XYZ file of C-alpha atoms in Angstrom:
180
model
C 56.032 -4.251 -2.436
C 55.272 -3.000 -5.353
C 51.588 -3.211 -6.754
C 52.562 -6.357 -8.661
C 54.020 -8.097 -5.606
C 52.263 -10.876 -4.689
C 51.784 -12.906 -1.088
C 51.169 -16.818 -2.490
C 51.488 -20.101 0.622
C 51.973 -23.494 -0.539
C 51.270 -25.543 2.589
C 49.746 -30.021 2.475
C 47.141 -28.920 0.928
C 48.570 -27.601 -2.130
C 50.721 -31.307 -1.827
C 53.464 -29.828 0.330
C 54.815 -32.776 2.856
C 53.880 -30.514 5.314
C 53.671 -26.918 6.848
C 56.623 -26.620 8.969
C 59.453 -25.412 7.180
C 62.855 -26.430 8.212
C 64.538 -24.625 5.749
C 64.824 -23.970 1.351
C 67.434 -24.330 -1.370
C 67.766 -23.890 -4.728
C 68.907 -26.225 -7.384
C 71.270 -25.789 -10.635
C 67.827 -25.476 -12.759
C 66.415 -23.464 -10.165
C 64.072 -26.042 -8.243
C 62.900 -24.930 -5.000
C 63.785 -28.193 -2.513
C 61.702 -27.686 0.580
C 62.842 -29.302 3.813
C 59.957 -29.640 6.662
C 58.844 -31.057 9.546
C 58.046 -35.084 7.284
C 60.491 -34.866 4.563
C 60.858 -33.140 1.616
C 59.684 -31.637 -1.571
C 60.665 -29.609 -4.419
C 59.081 -27.043 -6.573
C 59.348 -26.637 -10.301
C 57.944 -23.995 -12.058
C 55.612 -24.501 -14.890
C 54.878 -20.674 -15.254
C 55.096 -17.542 -14.124
C 53.619 -17.752 -10.368
C 52.824 -21.731 -10.805
C 54.577 -24.775 -10.053
C 54.121 -28.288 -8.998
C 55.281 -30.205 -6.316
C 56.946 -32.764 -5.564
C 58.013 -35.022 -1.968
C 60.517 -36.814 -2.321
C 60.945 -38.664 0.715
C 60.222 -38.862 4.040
C 56.812 -39.701 3.695
C 56.104 -44.175 5.631
C 53.235 -46.377 4.863
C 51.551 -44.934 8.369
C 52.447 -40.996 7.561
C 55.120 -40.523 9.846
C 58.562 -38.814 8.076
C 61.346 -37.784 8.077
C 62.098 -34.311 9.055
C 65.102 -32.188 6.934
C 66.550 -29.978 9.187
C 68.567 -28.677 6.018
C 69.222 -29.108 2.682
C 73.111 -27.590 1.203
C 73.548 -28.112 -2.872
C 77.236 -28.606 -3.305
C 79.911 -27.436 -5.809
C 79.423 -30.750 -8.254
C 75.250 -29.354 -7.798
C 74.431 -31.981 -5.572
C 71.944 -31.532 -3.140
C 72.456 -33.130 -0.066
C 69.317 -33.307 2.741
C 70.356 -33.664 6.637
C 67.327 -35.693 8.020
C 66.400 -36.913 11.341
C 67.908 -40.342 10.199
C 70.662 -39.194 8.640
C 71.923 -38.086 5.693
C 70.864 -37.947 1.958
C 72.614 -37.253 -1.497
C 70.713 -36.266 -4.405
C 72.980 -36.543 -7.791
C 70.294 -36.286 -10.434
C 67.804 -39.598 -10.466
C 70.631 -41.760 -7.875
C 70.047 -41.071 -4.215
C 72.506 -42.675 -1.781
C 71.718 -42.959 2.403
C 74.599 -42.349 4.774
C 74.378 -42.866 8.463
C 75.827 -42.832 12.001
C 76.720 -46.915 10.040
C 78.385 -44.888 7.465
C 80.985 -42.886 9.917
C 77.845 -39.642 10.584
C 78.675 -39.433 14.625
C 74.413 -38.827 14.678
C 71.611 -39.498 12.649
C 70.498 -36.439 13.474
C 72.387 -33.966 10.650
C 71.385 -29.950 11.676
C 74.054 -28.274 9.086
C 75.955 -29.184 5.918
C 79.081 -26.509 4.657
C 81.912 -27.055 2.081
C 85.168 -25.765 2.962
C 87.444 -24.209 -0.498
C 89.140 -27.571 -0.501
C 85.499 -28.966 -1.337
C 85.442 -31.153 1.849
C 81.941 -31.787 3.551
C 80.996 -30.812 6.602
C 78.216 -32.315 8.176
C 77.038 -30.915 11.805
C 75.147 -33.364 14.389
C 73.531 -33.693 17.488
C 76.767 -35.429 18.560
C 79.455 -33.750 17.052
C 80.871 -32.842 13.820
C 82.340 -35.074 10.890
C 84.027 -34.478 6.769
C 82.695 -36.350 4.075
C 86.049 -36.388 1.708
C 84.971 -35.872 -2.263
C 88.625 -36.286 -3.660
C 91.629 -38.936 -3.326
C 92.281 -41.316 -1.322
C 89.896 -41.255 1.592
C 86.893 -40.274 -1.433
C 83.265 -41.049 0.362
C 84.151 -41.993 3.695
C 83.406 -40.230 6.661
C 85.433 -38.744 8.215
C 85.992 -37.821 12.322
C 87.726 -34.398 12.619
C 91.156 -34.833 14.684
C 91.559 -34.047 18.098
C 88.257 -33.049 18.292
C 86.774 -36.309 19.826
C 86.688 -34.842 23.413
C 86.058 -31.443 22.162
C 82.464 -32.657 20.689
C 81.427 -35.741 22.617
C 78.374 -35.100 23.085
C 78.212 -31.945 21.686
C 75.452 -30.813 19.516
C 77.147 -28.922 16.212
C 74.678 -26.339 15.177
C 76.665 -24.580 12.887
C 80.085 -24.220 10.774
C 81.145 -21.203 8.510
C 84.773 -21.077 6.802
C 86.442 -17.615 7.617
C 88.487 -15.838 4.490
C 92.254 -17.065 6.674
C 90.628 -20.791 6.262
C 89.894 -21.494 9.744
C 86.836 -23.439 10.491
C 84.018 -21.805 12.732
C 82.145 -24.218 14.845
C 78.674 -23.426 16.978
C 77.795 -25.613 19.728
C 74.750 -26.112 21.935
C 78.211 -24.885 24.041
C 79.559 -22.165 22.422
C 81.685 -21.283 19.623
C 85.099 -23.606 18.482
C 87.823 -22.489 15.581
C 89.595 -25.256 13.860
C 92.170 -24.169 12.441
C 92.591 -26.128 8.555
């Protein structure tokens, strides 16, 4: 560390939704989005090393919230929050929530990625699906063709598209490769 480096802690006493942090992402405006055990918070820079903290989701009247496991910024600048109750898309001030009823394999969303064609992939406790962002199926969740038997009941933890276009799927039962 340099002499001017400082480590600063932000927690519930400062307005964070919870002290247990699962994920961190930055939006196009430079705000820091933090997913916690009890919802999410946005840290907005006020001045050098000073942040305003805004709680954005997850806390009901009884103080219990929804865990936010993963936060992802897509190529349009939308922020996607994978939670224990589905996924929420933040597009400016508009929030859209998606659940099993909308086509997710499970409401516990663990990982989100975007492939080179702009398709979003959602990894859940019960498998994987894709969200189509353009064309005739735009705005719909679709299952991965031929994956029903391979991913049925398997918790998907991570995904990656390699330089050849293959989708790699990390699960609790091993690693899968999907040819896109």
